[in-house]
Structure formats: C-alpha cells, structure tokens
Amino acid sequence: MFEHEKTLIQKEFDQFAADRHLQQALLGWRGLPFSGEWGLALPFFPVAAADPRKSLPVPLHAQNLAEAFAGSLSQIPGISRVQAVKGYVNLYFSTPYFAKQLVEEVRRQGNRFGYNQPAGKPVMVEYSNPNTHKPLHVGHLRNMILGGAVCNLLEASGRNVIRANYIGDIGLHVIKWMCNYETYHQGEEPSADKMRWMSDIYTEADRRFSDEPGFEEKVRAYFSRWDAQDPDVIALWEKTRAWSMEGMMQVYELMGYRFDRIYFESEVEDSGKDVVHHLISSGLAQDGRPENPVIINLDELLGTKEEYRVVVILRSDGSSLYATKEIPLAVMKFEEYGLAESIYVIDVRQSLHMKQMAKVLELMGYPWASQIHHLAYEIVNLPGNVTMSSRDGTVVLLDDLVREATERALSVVREKNPTLPQESMLSIAREVALGAIKYPMISRENTKIVTFDWQTALDFEGQSAPYIQYAAVRAKSILRKAAGIEIKDPHYDYLLSTPEVNLIEKISKLPDEIQRAAKELKPSLIAVYAYELARIFNDFYNQCKVLGEEPKIQNARLALVDAARIALEEVLVILGIKAPQLM
RNA sequence: GCCUUCGUAGCUCAAUGGACAGAGCAGUAGCCUUCUAAGCUAUUGGUUGCGCGUUCGAGUCGCGCCGAAGGCACCA
C-alpha cells in the first residue's frame, strides 16, 4: 500500500538531494513507533552520514536535513502533516482518506486481501514425513504445522505450491510391527481409531524388542523373510500399510492437512540402487564391498576439509539407506512437476545430510540442484531442555494431547455456552484445542527449540490461538447482531479514537507481512502478527462501542469490524487454525 | 578436533541495523445490568551471557571467549 505516495515523496527527495549535492540514497521507509496516529517515518541518518560537507555530528545534521526536507515538501494528497523529529521525517497520513481506502479494499478483496495471484513454475514443499506402523508424537506435530503453514504462506505470496509427503513404509520399524502382530495379534483387525490401534501394537513391539528375550531374534528372522520376498510377508505388509495409511489420513483430516503427492520409501528403493550403480560407474562413488559400504567422499572430490564429509549410499551388504533413496526421489520430484524449487521441511539434525544430498545432485549434473532448500527446524523438548524419549516414556503422543486439550476446551465451552447442541460444543472445543496445540509450534522461530509443557499447551488464555480465535469470534458476533443493518459507504472523517487508528494501521500491514514471511519461510512472523492484530482488536472492542452508536460512526465501525474479521480469519487460515463461529 | 544453531524480565517468548528493548505466564490490586470476562485496566520486573570491533546508530552484523543443544562412515 501507499506505493503511489512513496513514489511521490521519493521524487521530491531526489530533487532535494540533487539541490544540496547529497548522495541520493534510497529512502528507507519505516513505520511510526507512536500509536494513535498513522503514518510513515524516514530516517535521515544515512543521508547525513554520507554528506561529505557535514560539520556537525550525524544525529544533529540528520535533524537539520530532516527539518529542511520537511519544510520543502509540497502538499501531497493523503498526507496531512509532516514533522522532523530526532533525525526522522514523520509523515502523518490523512486518516479519513486512507482509512476509507483500506477498509474498502479489504472488504472488496475479502479473504484474498494481501494475496498475490499464483504464477510461475511450482514449488514443492515436502513435509510431515511420518513412518507407517508407528505412533505420532508432538515432534511430528511441529513438522506438520510448520510445513502446512509454509505451504499456505507461499500460496498467499503468489506461488504455485505442491504439497508433498514422503512416507517411511519400509524398514526395521515395519518388520518389528509385523513380527509382533504375527506372533501375538494374529488375525486381529483394527478398531475405528486405526492410528491408535496401529500405534499400540508398535509400542508393544518396541518394548518386546528391547525387553523380551528372544524377540529380537524373531524380528531378525522375520527380516530375512522380507528380504527373500516371502509372499505371506509381502501380503501382510500391503494390508497393514493400508491400515496405517487410513489411520494417518484420519489424523490429517482431523488436524486439517492435505497433500497433493505422497511418495513412499518403497517406491524409490529400486531406483535408488540403480542410481548407486550409475554413481559407481561414473567414478563419483567408491564401491568398497563386500567389506566396506559404497561411499561418496565429497571432501576428497571437492578438495574441502571436514566440510562435506563422506556419504554412505549403500550398505556393505547391498541394502539401501536413507541416502540411497533421497537421490531418485529428488529427481522424480523435479521431473514430474518441472519444479522451480524444492523445499524440504526436516529437522535441523539432518542439515549435513541435506547439504550432502544437494551437493551429490549437483555433481551428477542436475542444474536444479541449487534449487533444493532445507527448511531446518529445531525439535520439541520438555522443560529443562529434556529431549523426549520413548524409552523413558516421556514422549507426548499426539493422540493423548488432542484428547486432553479437547476435554479441557469442552468444559469451558459447556460453561460459557450451555444451551448449544452437543455436536456444536464438541466442534468448537476441537477447533479451540487444535488451535491451542498448534500455536506454540508455529509462533517460535524455526531455529529455536520449542519447549513443550502441558500447562502451557492447555492454557487457553493470553498469547495463544484461543485468544486470536476469540477476537475473531467477537468480531463475528458484532456483525451477526448487526445482521439487519446494511453497511453503507463508510466515512472516517469523524474524530477517530486511538484504538481505531491502531487497528486500521495494523490491518494495512498484512500484505507486507505475508510477503516477508513467505520470503523468509517464517510462519512465526504471521503468528506474532496474528496475536498483535487480535490484541489491537480487543483494545478496540473494549474502548469503542459499535452497535448503538450514532448511525455514521456505527456504519464506519461496522465496516472496520468486518475488515478486522477478514484479516483475523485470513491469518488464522495461513497458520492452519480454524476460527469458530462461537466460543 | 571440525561444523551448525541457540543465549533477551523469575518462566515461555517477541522486536526490517533506527526513536524509550515489548508481550504473555506467574505475583499484587481492580473491572461482568454494557457488541461474549477464553476479555480488559493498573502495578512489579532488564548491564539483551561476557569482551572487542564495524557503523551516524548494534539485542540484531563480524571476531574472540563462556554456557546449552545438535551433527560429523554403513540410523532416519
């Protein structure tokens, strides 16, 4: 917004600078730090510092220049007042003019306000990446929520996004599960909650594996049958994998995430081995079998020292590894979709691995290798920086967390809206609970460890999703009560109160926030913005009466409430959090 | 040993290189005949781990320490 005004002022500045033989530095636009008035600020320090003829200290010179520029600035439509303060030129907007323009713009564009039309070659975001046959815990949650939000954010910023999921459907964990099933649960069928049923069998298998004498040997024997392609084992794998996928889809449905393309580890295993042979014959890889594995010594190839290290791409027994499959997977992604960019949402512990993969692909001659980006995020720990461990039983399962939070939310809903039908209560409780769970996972910077504790997770007050949801609900509530009243052409030429100006200003920042957050792949910026927007709306709500005000003000405030509602709903959508109708 | 990330109020976290470092939680004192109190108001709380640099200006950039976490050949 305000591009036109900025251009006009920039032109005047260029002239001002030319007249005084100043270095024509581009102006750096900033927001005004003061509340209650809306405008832009221009720091004059860079200009003053670059002036070779300055005789005063920079801050004083900056103030002098700012005063001179403020005095020389001609009348610009939409700017009501110009002031030089502490080395800044502060431009105050003509609030009636811009408020009207903004509110109308937001209401015209609705939930697309601040969005750009998707254009260009697609970007793929791989996220979630669970294993079949295993439980989901809060560690998976951060990946899911972060990845989902990054997709929404990129879409909002004008990218075509392909949501991808890479699922670990083979490996020791699957064998353990099947061995336990065959031995102790032969013939059993999954319950309605497939995810939980699958998880329980896995947890039991894992316990037997470490505690039960002889079980590990059984699993080994079972693995041999898998390697030998025993038809019974394959059949069981296909059946149980399908159960697991159904359970997983139930979870995604509940949590509100979707995928355009699902890749399976089993799908790229064979092509991975082909790639290894190709790498050996092309001389990039060294085949040390049978004693040693197949490796790529990146540091040796690149002449670097302890930087890229060594990648093992095939075990000495010829079986495949994670790295074996990553290579054909990357190729498949780019070839299938002609991607402009491929983003991997994977935790920070795999940074070296991702760096190695991109380098191998570059050495193989793929021109798109430089368009592979690892979105690294830190893990979720318990208070005291304790890492969750299934062995210690400290892992917080997604299932338990959702159930507990929903119960807690339900009791609040019952208390506050006792007349609602049971189903509505449950659906509100679920939306609040999921929001509360998601918000802490997304409001921290990607590179910071999230500390999970039950108390904060189940706290629906203060800096939290329910706070933001509640602000949206309040806005909707006002609009619902005003259902009979038609919102007409709003005018903001009355004396606007501070909360109104703050709210208008905050809403106006949304398009820039979306662009910045998308560029930096940081949904946390939107999460923080969402909270601030909600806080400012609550301030408005408490101080500015809407319904029952004199008609002109009521009309203007109703339009503003509608714009705020749109902005709040929009940021919640980007964060992957639902906004209930009632709370 | 090499590399990466983090260190801000008692706790959990914010803060485009820019004006006085802000919120929430916890504590204390208040506000429901008023558009929903999952809310609001007031109040307490800081040598931004330490040092040196770059800059007109550093929580933010660079270097060096200290502390925490993670990664570095057949786990994913």
XYZ file of C-alpha atoms (C1' of nucleotides) in Angstrom:
659
model
C 0.000 0.000 0.000
C 0.906 3.683 -0.291
C 3.194 2.932 -3.224
C 1.941 5.992 -5.057
C 2.621 8.309 -2.125
C 6.020 6.748 -1.559
C 6.972 7.337 -5.176
C 5.927 10.987 -4.975
C 7.954 11.545 -1.834
C 10.937 9.697 -3.252
C 10.890 12.033 -6.258
C 10.830 15.069 -4.034
C 13.667 13.634 -2.048
C 15.743 13.039 -5.163
C 15.284 16.680 -6.122
C 16.075 17.807 -2.576
C 19.246 15.719 -2.587
C 20.329 16.944 -6.014
C 19.911 20.579 -4.950
C 22.165 20.050 -1.988
C 24.645 17.735 -3.708
C 23.766 14.991 -1.278
C 24.304 11.380 -2.029
C 20.957 10.192 -3.369
C 20.410 7.290 -1.061
C 17.161 5.425 -1.472
C 14.842 6.272 1.367
C 14.268 3.564 3.952
C 10.624 3.543 4.903
C 9.699 2.695 8.433
C 6.542 2.624 10.473
C 5.821 5.253 13.042
C 6.528 3.896 16.509
C 3.873 6.042 18.126
C 0.340 4.875 18.446
C -2.828 6.744 17.729
C -1.540 8.310 14.562
C -0.890 6.514 11.355
C 1.957 7.234 9.023
C 5.461 6.607 7.759
C 8.863 7.601 9.043
C 12.027 8.366 7.107
C 15.357 8.172 8.948
C 17.768 10.835 7.670
C 20.845 9.364 9.350
C 22.178 7.572 6.262
C 21.870 10.738 4.201
C 23.574 12.814 6.885
C 26.364 10.275 7.361
C 27.065 10.217 3.621
C 27.213 14.004 3.315
C 30.894 14.907 2.818
C 30.318 18.544 3.826
C 28.792 17.814 7.207
C 30.371 19.727 10.076
C 28.016 18.608 12.812
C 27.686 15.175 14.416
C 25.474 12.906 12.356
C 22.360 12.994 14.586
C 22.307 16.802 14.574
C 22.988 17.037 10.869
C 20.258 14.458 10.247
C 17.819 16.553 12.225
C 18.779 19.676 10.237
C 18.318 17.876 6.931
C 15.063 16.368 8.126
C 13.788 19.810 9.054
C 14.854 21.216 5.706
C 13.201 18.390 3.802
C 10.054 18.542 5.888
C 9.880 22.262 5.161
C 10.430 21.829 1.442
C 7.956 19.002 0.946
C 4.980 20.098 -1.107
C 1.443 19.197 -0.267
C 0.875 15.527 -1.049
C -2.663 14.238 -1.236
C -3.321 11.882 1.639
C -0.535 13.267 3.854
C -1.930 15.596 6.449
C 1.112 16.588 8.444
C 4.899 16.416 8.214
C 7.252 16.710 11.170
C 11.004 16.455 11.706
C 11.772 14.662 14.959
C 15.114 13.335 16.192
C 16.541 12.898 12.723
C 13.399 11.406 11.247
C 10.831 12.938 8.950
C 7.472 11.739 10.155
C 4.662 11.775 7.633
C 1.204 11.525 9.123
C -1.498 10.133 6.934
C -4.721 11.830 6.385
C -6.558 9.160 8.299
C -10.045 9.705 6.852
C -8.682 9.245 3.346
C -6.561 6.143 3.918
C -8.898 4.509 6.406
C -11.687 4.576 3.857
C -9.393 3.321 1.120
C -8.084 0.450 3.271
C -11.388 -0.717 4.708
C -12.995 -0.726 1.265
C -10.033 -2.560 -0.242
C -10.121 -5.272 2.425
C -13.866 -5.733 2.156
C -13.724 -5.840 -1.638
C -10.981 -8.478 -1.723
C -12.369 -10.436 1.205
C -10.262 -13.381 2.272
C -7.844 -12.748 -0.607
C -6.705 -9.427 0.826
C -2.917 -9.251 0.597
C -2.733 -12.338 -1.610
C -0.977 -12.445 -4.961
C -2.259 -14.480 -7.884
C -0.295 -17.743 -8.129
C 2.135 -17.619 -11.023
C 5.205 -19.387 -12.340
C 6.634 -22.874 -12.063
C 5.601 -24.712 -8.906
C 7.452 -25.040 -5.669
C 7.193 -28.360 -3.851
C 7.117 -28.490 -0.087
C 7.822 -31.888 1.433
C 6.590 -32.090 4.987
C 5.128 -34.330 7.689
C 7.129 -37.400 6.528
C 5.888 -39.937 9.059
C 6.640 -43.635 9.266
C 3.830 -46.095 8.835
C 3.112 -48.537 11.679
C 4.315 -46.007 14.271
C 2.678 -43.507 16.635
C 2.732 -39.767 16.014
C 4.060 -37.508 18.747
C 4.474 -33.777 19.213
C 7.769 -33.851 17.298
C 5.827 -34.842 14.184
C 3.366 -32.139 15.033
C 5.843 -29.321 14.649
C 6.833 -30.557 11.219
C 3.210 -30.912 10.118
C 2.163 -27.493 11.372
C 5.239 -25.678 10.143
C 5.094 -27.364 6.741
C 1.383 -26.757 6.347
C 1.764 -23.093 7.223
C 4.701 -22.649 4.866
C 2.545 -24.036 2.049
C -0.281 -21.635 2.861
C 2.141 -18.774 3.137
C 3.846 -19.459 -0.185
C 0.463 -19.761 -1.856
C -0.654 -16.455 -0.387
C 2.512 -14.803 -1.640
C 1.776 -15.904 -5.186
C 3.484 -19.253 -5.658
C 2.042 -22.442 -7.062
C 2.568 -24.955 -4.296
C 2.657 -28.741 -4.415
C 2.233 -30.305 -1.000
C 4.256 -33.496 -0.773
C 4.662 -36.143 1.879
C 7.393 -38.779 1.944
C 6.352 -41.759 3.964
C 8.618 -44.356 5.556
C 6.719 -47.540 4.768
C 9.658 -49.954 4.958
C 12.417 -50.695 7.412
C 13.046 -52.206 10.813
C 10.079 -50.459 12.438
C 7.692 -52.124 9.993
C 9.288 -55.534 10.470
C 9.046 -55.200 14.257
C 5.377 -54.343 13.980
C 4.573 -57.248 11.676
C 6.553 -59.728 13.732
C 4.693 -58.682 16.867
C 1.377 -58.881 15.036
C 2.045 -62.354 13.634
C 3.233 -63.642 16.988
C 0.699 -62.098 19.360
C -2.141 -60.498 17.404
C -2.643 -62.911 14.526
C -5.909 -62.222 12.715
C -6.860 -59.107 14.648
C -8.478 -56.247 12.795
C -8.010 -52.539 13.513
C -10.519 -50.655 15.641
C -12.259 -47.488 14.428
C -9.310 -45.441 15.594
C -6.813 -47.082 13.272
C -3.930 -44.826 14.195
C -4.199 -45.682 17.864
C -4.588 -49.374 17.185
C -1.509 -49.421 14.968
C 0.451 -47.345 17.490
C -0.380 -49.625 20.378
C 0.916 -52.653 18.537
C 4.074 -50.788 17.621
C 4.722 -49.601 21.160
C 4.293 -53.164 22.361
C 6.626 -54.452 19.640
C 9.240 -51.900 20.571
C 9.031 -52.897 24.229
C 9.350 -56.593 23.425
C 12.295 -55.810 21.153
C 14.305 -54.350 23.992
C 12.906 -56.344 26.943
C 11.624 -59.706 25.818
C 14.277 -62.401 25.451
C 14.229 -63.959 22.016
C 12.023 -61.364 20.375
C 14.909 -59.598 18.681
C 15.946 -62.905 17.069
C 12.397 -63.424 15.873
C 12.440 -59.997 14.273
C 15.759 -60.758 12.578
C 14.339 -63.978 11.166
C 11.308 -62.067 10.007
C 13.537 -59.531 8.265
C 15.172 -62.358 6.316
C 11.762 -63.487 5.114
C 11.110 -59.896 3.991
C 14.428 -59.774 2.139
C 13.581 -63.057 0.458
C 10.261 -61.561 -0.678
C 8.197 -64.147 1.195
C 4.706 -63.731 -0.335
C 2.968 -64.048 3.051
C 5.116 -61.297 4.494
C 4.565 -59.048 1.478
C 0.825 -59.635 1.676
C 0.743 -58.740 5.365
C 2.865 -55.664 4.660
C 0.471 -54.451 1.999
C -2.543 -54.999 4.225
C -1.101 -53.361 7.339
C 0.416 -50.500 5.392
C -3.034 -49.728 4.036
C -4.453 -49.735 7.572
C -1.719 -47.438 8.694
C -2.320 -45.060 5.806
C -6.034 -44.966 6.575
C -5.208 -44.122 10.165
C -2.788 -41.467 9.040
C -5.373 -39.909 6.743
C -7.806 -39.797 9.655
C -5.215 -37.808 11.581
C -4.553 -35.421 8.678
C -8.283 -34.958 8.266
C -8.648 -34.126 11.947
C -5.629 -31.841 12.024
C -6.538 -30.159 8.747
C -3.627 -31.021 6.452
C -3.644 -32.344 2.919
C -1.168 -33.474 0.282
C -1.091 -33.348 -3.492
C 1.507 -36.070 -3.842
C 2.523 -38.853 -1.484
C 5.847 -40.572 -2.073
C 6.710 -43.858 -0.421
C 10.132 -45.036 0.547
C 9.327 -48.395 -1.023
C 8.640 -46.580 -4.288
C 12.212 -45.316 -4.670
C 14.175 -48.212 -3.239
C 14.904 -49.974 -6.527
C 15.708 -46.827 -8.445
C 17.988 -45.876 -5.582
C 20.071 -48.970 -6.160
C 20.207 -48.189 -9.878
C 21.492 -44.723 -9.079
C 24.210 -46.223 -6.884
C 25.443 -48.364 -9.769
C 25.455 -45.349 -12.010
C 27.429 -43.376 -9.418
C 29.985 -46.169 -9.153
C 30.469 -46.473 -12.918
C 30.744 -42.723 -13.321
C 33.517 -42.707 -10.744
C 31.832 -40.485 -8.185
C 31.207 -43.318 -5.758
C 33.695 -45.826 -4.399
C 32.496 -49.398 -4.054
C 34.142 -50.944 -1.004
C 32.039 -54.063 -0.928
C 31.964 -56.692 0.408
C 33.937 -55.450 3.433
C 33.011 -51.776 3.167
C 29.972 -49.814 2.026
C 29.572 -47.773 -1.144
C 30.554 -44.202 -0.352
C 30.951 -40.809 -1.939
C 33.911 -38.995 -0.437
C 32.712 -35.452 -1.020
C 35.598 -33.704 0.712
C 38.062 -35.613 -1.452
C 36.133 -34.825 -4.654
C 35.731 -31.160 -3.816
C 39.063 -30.539 -2.148
C 37.322 -29.383 1.005
C 38.315 -30.301 4.522
C 35.869 -31.711 7.041
C 33.046 -29.870 5.365
C 31.004 -32.257 3.243
C 32.474 -35.409 4.817
C 31.590 -38.816 3.443
C 28.151 -40.079 2.429
C 27.368 -43.745 2.656
C 24.942 -44.552 -0.153
C 24.728 -48.333 0.114
C 25.464 -50.742 2.949
C 28.229 -53.275 2.521
C 25.587 -55.999 2.338
C 23.990 -54.170 -0.585
C 20.911 -52.981 1.283
C 19.706 -49.436 0.860
C 19.879 -46.469 3.185
C 18.024 -43.203 3.566
C 20.592 -41.515 1.329
C 20.141 -44.184 -1.348
C 16.526 -43.215 -1.822
C 16.844 -39.459 -1.478
C 18.618 -39.111 -4.796
C 15.999 -40.691 -7.095
C 13.277 -39.030 -5.050
C 14.685 -35.585 -5.783
C 14.973 -36.428 -9.481
C 11.424 -37.743 -9.572
C 10.111 -34.571 -7.971
C 11.738 -32.227 -10.470
C 10.913 -34.396 -13.478
C 7.294 -34.972 -12.521
C 6.446 -31.354 -11.893
C 9.099 -29.180 -13.551
C 9.715 -27.522 -10.217
C 11.214 -24.101 -9.761
C 12.171 -25.033 -6.236
C 12.029 -27.952 -3.834
C 11.711 -27.302 -0.123
C 12.306 -29.986 2.491
C 10.827 -29.428 5.926
C 13.116 -31.620 8.006
C 14.526 -31.170 11.461
C 17.875 -29.469 11.962
C 19.735 -32.647 12.865
C 19.691 -33.600 9.198
C 21.367 -30.428 7.991
C 24.619 -32.102 6.983
C 22.758 -34.878 5.258
C 20.682 -32.401 3.236
C 23.757 -30.419 2.310
C 25.416 -33.627 1.108
C 22.399 -34.645 -0.965
C 22.237 -31.289 -2.740
C 25.955 -31.496 -3.478
C 25.735 -35.035 -4.849
C 22.905 -33.982 -7.157
C 24.968 -31.013 -8.292
C 27.942 -33.287 -9.034
C 25.607 -35.532 -11.004
C 24.974 -32.535 -13.213
C 21.390 -31.657 -12.338
C 21.031 -27.925 -12.915
C 18.204 -27.660 -10.397
C 20.354 -28.947 -7.529
C 20.808 -25.369 -6.334
C 17.042 -25.047 -6.026
C 16.854 -27.591 -3.219
C 16.266 -25.899 0.103
C 16.289 -27.417 3.523
C 13.877 -25.700 5.867
C 15.504 -26.756 9.115
C 13.543 -26.515 12.327
C 14.543 -27.350 15.881
C 12.992 -30.170 17.821
C 10.400 -30.112 20.595
C 11.816 -30.648 24.073
C 10.393 -30.942 27.552
C 11.026 -28.303 30.236
C 14.641 -28.284 31.356
C 15.665 -28.929 27.757
C 14.985 -32.620 28.134
C 14.576 -34.480 24.861
C 11.587 -36.769 24.731
C 12.398 -40.432 24.657
C 10.100 -43.365 24.116
C 12.392 -45.484 26.248
C 11.835 -43.170 29.224
C 8.157 -42.901 28.378
C 8.417 -39.131 28.114
C 7.131 -38.903 24.551
C 3.908 -36.912 24.312
C 1.633 -38.664 21.854
C -0.424 -36.557 19.506
C -3.461 -38.629 20.324
C -3.203 -38.007 24.085
C -2.523 -34.331 23.591
C -5.525 -33.794 21.339
C -7.825 -35.748 23.642
C -6.708 -33.918 26.769
C -6.885 -30.475 25.154
C -10.310 -31.177 23.667
C -11.683 -32.257 27.024
C -10.311 -29.148 28.641
C -11.777 -26.928 25.936
C -15.095 -28.728 26.088
C -15.532 -27.945 29.755
C -15.007 -24.249 29.030
C -17.493 -24.331 26.155
C -20.093 -26.071 28.343
C -19.719 -23.390 30.943
C -19.882 -20.485 28.507
C -22.459 -21.725 26.004
C -24.631 -24.168 27.956
C -27.528 -24.008 25.520
C -25.629 -25.175 22.457
C -26.257 -28.607 20.963
C -23.740 -31.239 21.978
C -22.213 -31.521 18.485
C -21.590 -27.785 18.225
C -19.917 -27.813 21.626
C -17.646 -30.618 20.545
C -16.734 -28.998 17.266
C -15.910 -25.682 18.953
C -13.884 -27.464 21.615
C -11.945 -29.311 18.950
C -11.145 -26.153 16.997
C -10.008 -24.367 20.139
C -7.971 -27.349 21.310
C -6.233 -27.831 17.977
C -5.518 -24.124 17.746
C -4.040 -24.113 21.239
C -1.845 -27.079 20.346
C -0.697 -25.630 17.053
C 0.089 -22.071 18.073
C 3.200 -22.667 20.217
C 4.601 -24.908 17.484
C 4.422 -22.123 14.934
C 4.954 -18.920 16.885
C 8.592 -19.609 17.641
C 11.328 -19.125 15.129
C 12.213 -22.229 13.156
C 15.716 -22.413 14.619
C 14.564 -22.279 18.220
C 13.756 -25.278 20.329
C 10.109 -25.466 21.342
C 9.633 -26.319 24.968
C 6.504 -28.351 25.422
C 4.767 -28.355 28.740
C 1.265 -29.476 29.482
C 0.366 -26.387 31.441
C 1.072 -24.014 28.548
C -0.415 -26.373 25.984
C -3.700 -26.472 27.872
C -3.765 -22.796 28.697
C -6.339 -21.030 26.555
C -5.551 -17.545 27.752
C -3.028 -14.868 26.873
C -0.640 -15.375 23.987
C -2.385 -18.307 22.393
C -4.558 -19.382 19.494
C -7.794 -19.188 21.504
C -7.025 -15.527 22.195
C -6.856 -14.882 18.444
C -9.860 -17.082 17.731
C -11.795 -15.257 20.415
C -11.073 -11.891 18.811
C -12.413 -13.231 15.506
C -15.482 -14.617 17.283
C -16.151 -11.258 18.897
C -15.941 -9.525 15.533
C -18.340 -12.035 14.031
C -20.626 -11.661 16.990
C -20.940 -7.919 16.422
C -21.587 -8.463 12.724
C -24.179 -11.122 13.491
C -26.013 -8.810 15.852
C -25.941 -6.174 13.123
C -27.347 -8.577 10.559
C -30.302 -6.366 9.739
C -28.147 -3.299 9.273
C -26.738 -2.660 5.825
C -23.143 -1.414 5.870
C -23.032 1.593 3.595
C -20.185 3.589 2.165
C -18.102 4.228 5.333
C -16.559 7.603 6.145
C -13.823 8.079 8.719
C -13.899 11.863 8.880
C -15.033 11.929 12.495
C -12.510 12.129 15.323
C -11.057 8.616 15.298
C -10.001 7.164 18.621
C -6.549 5.681 19.180
C -7.688 2.032 19.051
C -9.425 2.635 15.736
C -6.316 4.149 14.166
C -4.139 1.357 15.551
C -6.476 -1.279 14.167
C -6.566 0.301 10.719
C -2.810 0.609 10.680
C -2.266 -2.995 11.737
C -4.614 -4.360 9.092
C -2.803 -2.309 6.447
C 0.439 -4.141 7.241
C -0.915 -7.601 6.406
C 0.146 -7.716 2.708
C 3.743 -6.806 3.582
C 3.800 -9.298 6.441
C 2.719 -12.091 4.108
C 5.430 -11.259 1.591
C 8.157 -11.002 4.200
C 7.159 -14.202 5.998
C 6.959 -16.105 2.701
C 10.339 -14.839 1.560
C 11.978 -15.892 4.810
C 9.902 -19.082 5.169
C 8.934 -17.965 8.648
C 5.310 -18.556 9.578
C 6.262 -17.352 13.049
C 6.109 -13.796 11.719
C 2.453 -14.325 10.845
C 1.793 -15.983 14.200
C 3.201 -12.969 16.006
C 1.317 -10.588 13.733
C -1.905 -12.513 14.352
C -1.553 -12.123 18.085
C -0.827 -8.414 17.807
C -3.784 -7.908 15.493
C -6.028 -9.721 17.973
C -4.698 -7.644 20.849
C -5.348 -4.414 18.994
C -8.815 -5.619 18.047
C -9.588 -6.453 21.684
C -8.438 -2.996 22.613
C -10.820 -1.552 20.036
C -13.584 -3.844 21.268
C -13.216 -2.635 24.816
C -12.961 1.040 24.061
C -15.113 1.583 21.003
C -18.786 0.885 21.049
C -20.140 -0.153 17.663
C -23.812 -1.040 17.901
C -25.967 1.772 19.157
C -23.520 4.488 18.212
C -24.809 7.320 16.079
C -25.504 5.994 12.568
C -22.462 7.436 10.814
C -19.989 6.102 13.402
C -21.822 2.791 13.740
C -21.607 2.331 9.993
C -17.902 3.186 9.830
C -17.083 0.926 12.780
C -19.129 -1.942 11.411
C -17.130 -1.751 8.194
C -13.928 -1.673 10.246
C -15.028 -4.669 12.323
C -15.716 -6.520 9.091
C -12.237 -5.673 7.784
C -10.706 -6.828 11.068
C -12.719 -10.044 10.899
C -11.406 -10.688 7.397
C -7.796 -10.045 8.433
C -8.090 -12.239 11.543
C -9.673 -15.103 9.630
C -7.069 -14.803 6.933
C -4.071 -15.080 9.242
C -5.691 -17.978 11.056
C -6.135 -19.764 7.724
C -2.450 -19.258 6.915
C -1.496 -20.655 10.324
C -3.767 -23.636 9.769
C -6.031 -22.693 12.672
C -9.815 -22.657 12.393
C -11.929 -19.743 13.533
C -15.153 -20.948 15.174
C -18.431 -19.028 14.863
C -18.952 -19.076 18.617
C -16.780 -19.762 21.604
C 39.104 -31.879 16.782
C 35.812 -29.660 12.785
C 30.942 -27.631 11.781
C 25.796 -25.670 12.834
C 22.178 -23.419 15.999
C 20.681 -21.058 20.432
C 21.668 -17.499 24.885
C 16.732 -11.011 25.926
C 12.413 -9.851 32.716
C 11.622 -15.363 37.821
C 9.376 -18.696 33.469
C 7.827 -19.041 27.971
C 8.822 -15.905 24.056
C 8.661 -11.014 20.672
C 11.423 -6.997 18.485
C 13.305 -4.802 8.890
C 20.611 -2.254 11.667
C 16.818 3.056 13.695
C 13.283 6.744 18.153
C 12.054 4.715 25.204
C 14.016 -3.446 24.198
C 7.956 -5.309 24.263
C 4.032 -9.316 25.242
C 2.124 -13.479 27.827
C 2.568 -16.552 32.211
C 3.441 -16.290 37.389
C 2.581 -12.187 41.671
C -0.414 -7.988 43.547
C -4.943 -4.631 43.089
C -9.315 -3.792 40.336
C -13.483 -4.281 36.158
C -19.347 -8.564 34.139
C -27.466 -4.753 34.237
C -22.795 -2.617 28.859
C -21.415 -5.608 20.882
C -19.310 -12.899 24.817
C -14.709 -11.791 31.219
C -11.138 -17.637 26.568
C -11.544 -10.371 27.697
C -9.742 -5.549 29.859
C -7.111 -1.911 33.295
C -3.239 -0.797 36.828
C 1.399 -2.416 39.043
C 6.143 -5.142 39.848
C 10.102 -6.971 36.992
C 16.321 -5.615 32.098
C 24.283 -4.392 32.423
C 19.816 -8.268 25.809
C 25.793 -14.372 28.636
C 30.980 -11.616 28.572
C 34.633 -8.718 25.765
C 36.475 -6.308 21.417
C 35.265 -4.388 16.699
C 32.241 -2.418 12.192
C 28.575 1.657 11.892
C 25.983 8.201 12.463
C 23.372 4.218 15.190
C 24.061 -2.910 17.439
C 19.573 -7.354 21.068
C 20.273 -7.574 15.579
C 26.395 -7.603 11.596
C 31.961 -9.522 12.392
C 35.806 -11.723 15.577
C 37.155 -13.996 20.360
C 35.645 -16.155 24.913
C 31.731 -18.578 28.326
C 27.345 -21.629 28.626
C 23.461 -25.037 26.299
C 21.858 -28.242 22.311
C 22.851 -30.855 17.817
C 25.745 -33.021 13.684
C 30.330 -35.300 11.782
C 31.125 -43.790 7.529
C 27.080 -48.429 6.737
C 20.014 -44.906 11.938
C 16.407 -41.944 9.579
